[in-house]
Short mmCIF file of C-alpha atoms in Angstrom, two decimals:
data_model
loop_
_atom_site.label_atom_id
_atom_site.label_comp_id
_atom_site.label_asym_id
_atom_site.label_seq_id
_atom_site.Cartn_x
_atom_site.Cartn_y
_atom_site.Cartn_z
CA UNK A 1 -28.40 39.51 59.70
CA UNK A 2 -31.72 40.28 58.03
CA UNK A 3 -34.54 38.43 56.29
CA UNK A 4 -35.47 40.80 53.46
CA UNK A 5 -38.96 41.31 54.89
CA UNK A 6 -39.40 45.09 54.99
CA UNK A 7 -40.91 46.43 58.21
CA UNK A 8 -41.64 49.97 57.16
CA UNK A 9 -40.72 52.80 54.83
CA UNK A 10 -38.55 55.65 56.06
CA UNK A 11 -38.57 59.11 54.54
CA UNK A 12 -35.31 60.99 54.09
CA UNK A 13 -35.55 64.20 56.14
CA UNK A 14 -32.03 65.55 55.71
CA UNK A 15 -28.71 64.71 54.06
CA UNK A 16 -25.37 66.08 55.27
CA UNK A 17 -22.09 65.57 53.42
CA UNK A 18 -19.06 65.18 55.70
CA UNK A 19 -15.88 64.73 53.67
CA UNK A 20 -16.43 61.37 51.91
CA UNK A 21 -19.34 60.39 54.16
CA UNK A 22 -23.07 61.02 53.94
CA UNK A 23 -25.18 61.39 57.10
CA UNK A 24 -28.75 60.33 56.31
CA UNK A 25 -31.54 61.43 58.64
CA UNK A 26 -34.82 59.52 58.25
CA UNK A 27 -38.25 59.58 59.83
CA UNK A 28 -40.02 56.24 60.28
CA UNK A 29 -42.63 54.51 62.39
CA UNK A 30 -39.96 52.71 64.44
CA UNK A 31 -37.18 55.34 64.60
CA UNK A 32 -38.14 56.25 68.19
CA UNK A 33 -37.70 52.57 69.21
CA UNK A 34 -34.14 52.33 67.90
CA UNK A 35 -30.96 52.80 69.88
CA UNK A 36 -27.58 54.20 68.94
CA UNK A 37 -25.29 51.40 67.64
CA UNK A 38 -28.22 49.32 66.32
CA UNK A 39 -27.95 47.83 62.82
CA UNK A 40 -30.77 48.64 60.41
CA UNK A 41 -30.99 47.74 56.72
CA UNK A 42 -31.67 50.79 54.50
CA UNK A 43 -32.60 49.69 50.96
CA UNK A 44 -30.75 46.50 51.86
CA UNK A 45 -27.62 48.23 53.19
CA UNK A 46 -26.71 47.44 56.79
CA UNK A 47 -26.01 50.78 58.51
CA UNK A 48 -25.45 51.71 62.15
CA UNK A 49 -27.72 54.18 63.91
CA UNK A 50 -25.50 57.07 65.06
CA UNK A 51 -28.09 59.57 66.35
CA UNK A 52 -31.72 59.68 67.49
CA UNK A 53 -34.05 62.69 67.60
CA UNK A 54 -37.74 62.04 68.29
CA UNK A 55 -39.20 60.03 65.41
CA UNK A 56 -35.98 60.36 63.37
CA UNK A 57 -32.77 58.41 63.27
CA UNK A 58 -29.47 59.14 61.52
CA UNK A 59 -27.07 56.71 59.87
CA UNK A 60 -23.76 57.32 58.11
CA UNK A 61 -22.79 55.88 54.73
CA UNK A 62 -19.05 55.94 54.06
CA UNK A 63 -17.44 56.43 50.66
CA UNK A 64 -17.12 52.66 50.06
CA UNK A 65 -20.86 52.20 50.66
CA UNK A 66 -21.79 55.18 48.51
CA UNK A 67 -19.70 53.89 45.61
CA UNK A 68 -21.41 50.47 45.59
CA UNK A 69 -25.03 51.31 46.39
CA UNK A 70 -27.82 53.70 45.41
CA UNK A 71 -27.71 55.59 48.73
CA UNK A 72 -25.78 58.48 47.18
CA UNK A 73 -28.79 59.15 44.94
CA UNK A 74 -31.15 59.77 47.87
CA UNK A 75 -32.86 63.15 48.11
CA UNK A 76 -35.00 64.70 50.87
CA UNK A 77 -38.39 63.01 50.55
CA UNK A 78 -36.98 59.75 49.13
CA UNK A 79 -38.62 56.60 50.49
CA UNK A 80 -36.25 53.98 51.88
CA UNK A 81 -37.06 50.33 52.70
CA UNK A 82 -36.22 49.66 56.36
CA UNK A 83 -35.70 46.43 58.28
CA UNK A 84 -34.31 45.95 61.77
CA UNK A 85 -31.95 43.02 62.29
CA UNK A 86 -33.39 39.55 62.67
CA UNK A 87 -34.17 38.15 66.11
CA UNK A 88 -32.74 34.66 66.54
CA UNK A 89 -35.95 33.42 68.18
CA UNK A 90 -38.13 34.44 65.22
CA UNK A 91 -39.08 32.94 61.88
CA UNK A 92 -36.93 33.46 58.81
CA UNK A 93 -39.75 34.57 56.50
CA UNK A 94 -37.58 35.76 53.60
CA UNK A 95 -34.07 34.40 53.09
CA UNK A 96 -30.69 34.98 54.72
CA UNK A 97 -29.73 38.58 53.96
CA UNK A 98 -26.50 40.06 55.29
CA UNK A 99 -27.09 43.70 54.41
CA UNK A 100 -23.93 43.69 52.28
CA UNK A 101 -24.81 44.95 48.82
CA UNK A 102 -22.94 43.17 46.03
CA UNK A 103 -23.67 45.66 43.26
CA UNK A 104 -26.30 47.90 41.76
CA UNK A 105 -28.66 47.19 38.87
CA UNK A 106 -30.83 49.29 36.59
CA UNK A 107 -34.57 48.75 36.37
CA UNK A 108 -35.27 48.22 32.67
CA UNK A 109 -39.01 47.58 32.67
CA UNK A 110 -42.08 47.63 34.89
CA UNK A 111 -45.09 45.66 33.67
CA UNK A 112 -48.43 46.21 35.40
CA UNK A 113 -50.32 42.93 35.18
CA UNK A 114 -53.47 44.28 36.85
CA UNK A 115 -52.99 42.61 40.22
CA UNK A 116 -49.24 42.15 40.24
CA UNK A 117 -46.17 43.75 38.71
CA UNK A 118 -43.11 42.32 36.99
CA UNK A 119 -39.90 44.33 37.38
CA UNK A 120 -36.90 43.60 35.15
CA UNK A 121 -33.31 44.52 35.96
CA UNK A 122 -29.93 44.52 34.18
CA UNK A 123 -26.69 44.09 36.12
CA UNK A 124 -23.00 43.73 35.31
CA UNK A 125 -22.40 39.96 35.16
CA UNK A 126 -18.63 40.54 34.87
CA UNK A 127 -18.60 40.97 38.65
CA UNK A 128 -19.30 37.24 38.95
CA UNK A 129 -22.77 37.35 40.49
CA UNK A 130 -25.53 35.08 39.19
CA UNK A 131 -29.25 34.54 39.60
CA UNK A 132 -31.22 31.35 39.11
CA UNK A 133 -34.88 30.95 38.30
CA UNK A 134 -36.88 30.36 41.51
CA UNK A 135 -33.81 31.39 43.52
CA UNK A 136 -33.65 34.25 46.01
CA UNK A 137 -32.49 37.80 45.33
CA UNK A 138 -32.56 40.87 47.54
CA UNK A 139 -33.55 44.08 45.70
CA UNK A 140 -33.36 47.30 47.75
CA UNK A 141 -33.53 45.09 50.82
CA UNK A 142 -36.61 43.15 49.71
CA UNK A 143 -36.37 39.35 49.64
CA UNK A 144 -37.78 38.22 46.29
CA UNK A 145 -37.95 35.15 44.05
CA UNK A 146 -36.39 35.33 40.60
CA UNK A 147 -38.98 34.51 37.92
CA UNK A 148 -36.74 34.91 34.87
CA UNK A 149 -32.96 34.58 34.96
CA UNK A 150 -30.59 35.51 32.13
CA UNK A 151 -26.80 36.00 32.03
CA UNK A 152 -26.93 39.66 33.09
CA UNK A 153 -30.60 40.29 33.80
CA UNK A 154 -33.52 38.95 35.80
CA UNK A 155 -37.14 39.68 36.62
CA UNK A 156 -39.19 39.46 39.82
CA UNK A 157 -42.94 39.46 40.39
CA UNK A 158 -44.35 41.79 43.05
CA UNK A 159 -47.60 41.16 44.91
CA UNK A 160 -49.85 44.10 45.87
CA UNK A 161 -48.79 44.02 49.54
CA UNK A 162 -45.10 44.36 48.67
CA UNK A 163 -45.85 47.03 46.08
CA UNK A 164 -47.76 49.11 48.63
CA UNK A 165 -45.42 48.65 51.62
CA UNK A 166 -42.01 49.13 49.94
CA UNK A 167 -40.43 51.67 47.63
CA UNK A 168 -41.23 49.43 44.66
CA UNK A 169 -44.30 51.64 44.24
CA UNK A 170 -41.98 54.52 43.24
CA UNK A 171 -39.56 52.45 41.13
CA UNK A 172 -39.45 53.23 37.40
CA UNK A 173 -37.43 52.11 34.40
CA UNK A 174 -34.01 53.76 34.59
CA UNK A 175 -33.84 53.77 38.41
CA UNK A 176 -30.88 52.21 40.18
CA UNK A 177 -31.40 49.52 42.85
CA UNK A 178 -29.17 47.69 45.32
CA UNK A 179 -28.66 43.95 44.84
CA UNK A 180 -27.55 41.35 47.34
CA UNK A 181 -27.28 37.95 45.70
CA UNK A 182 -28.13 34.80 47.62
CA UNK A 183 -25.28 33.92 50.00
CA UNK A 184 -25.58 30.18 49.33
CA UNK A 185 -25.43 30.79 45.58
CA UNK A 186 -22.35 32.97 46.03
CA UNK A 187 -20.52 30.23 47.94
CA UNK A 188 -21.47 27.58 45.35
CA UNK A 189 -20.31 29.83 42.49
CA UNK A 190 -17.00 30.44 44.26
CA UNK A 191 -16.44 26.73 44.93
CA UNK A 192 -17.06 25.93 41.26
CA UNK A 193 -14.32 28.41 40.26
CA UNK A 194 -11.74 26.69 42.49
#
């Protein structure tokens, strides 16, 4: 379980295809503190550490993960939002994030408001996911508040700290992002369909 509060950025050092899998090697400020078998969210995707080498760690994304996330689009040098799993004795600063990406979205617009940024996204509403204004959404692993909610699109406002300390600073219109919709909202939507 995660909170959507990004701890650090990791940089992709190497990518190795292995049949339908992709081994992703990253360098980060906390890679040397990790252990094999530990869960870490990478752009909001919960992945298991499978190897450690100095200040680098390696995770493996299987075909199912690659088909439903933006991890297959990573290149050496790509910046990835990283968060270690939540400690049960700590504060839940973001919202409940499972690290299970529901679908991807496309960034359609980035507005620089001279002190903050508004990012807009389109997603396929036919998959049954919804957003609500002032509700929570996880974009590339970042816990955010929806400021504008439409049937198949939404916007979020980014403060300077988040812009600087996540890969939002590299995000442009046309880029693909991972979405995890609010777990409580998903259960409510499912109950209403019954």
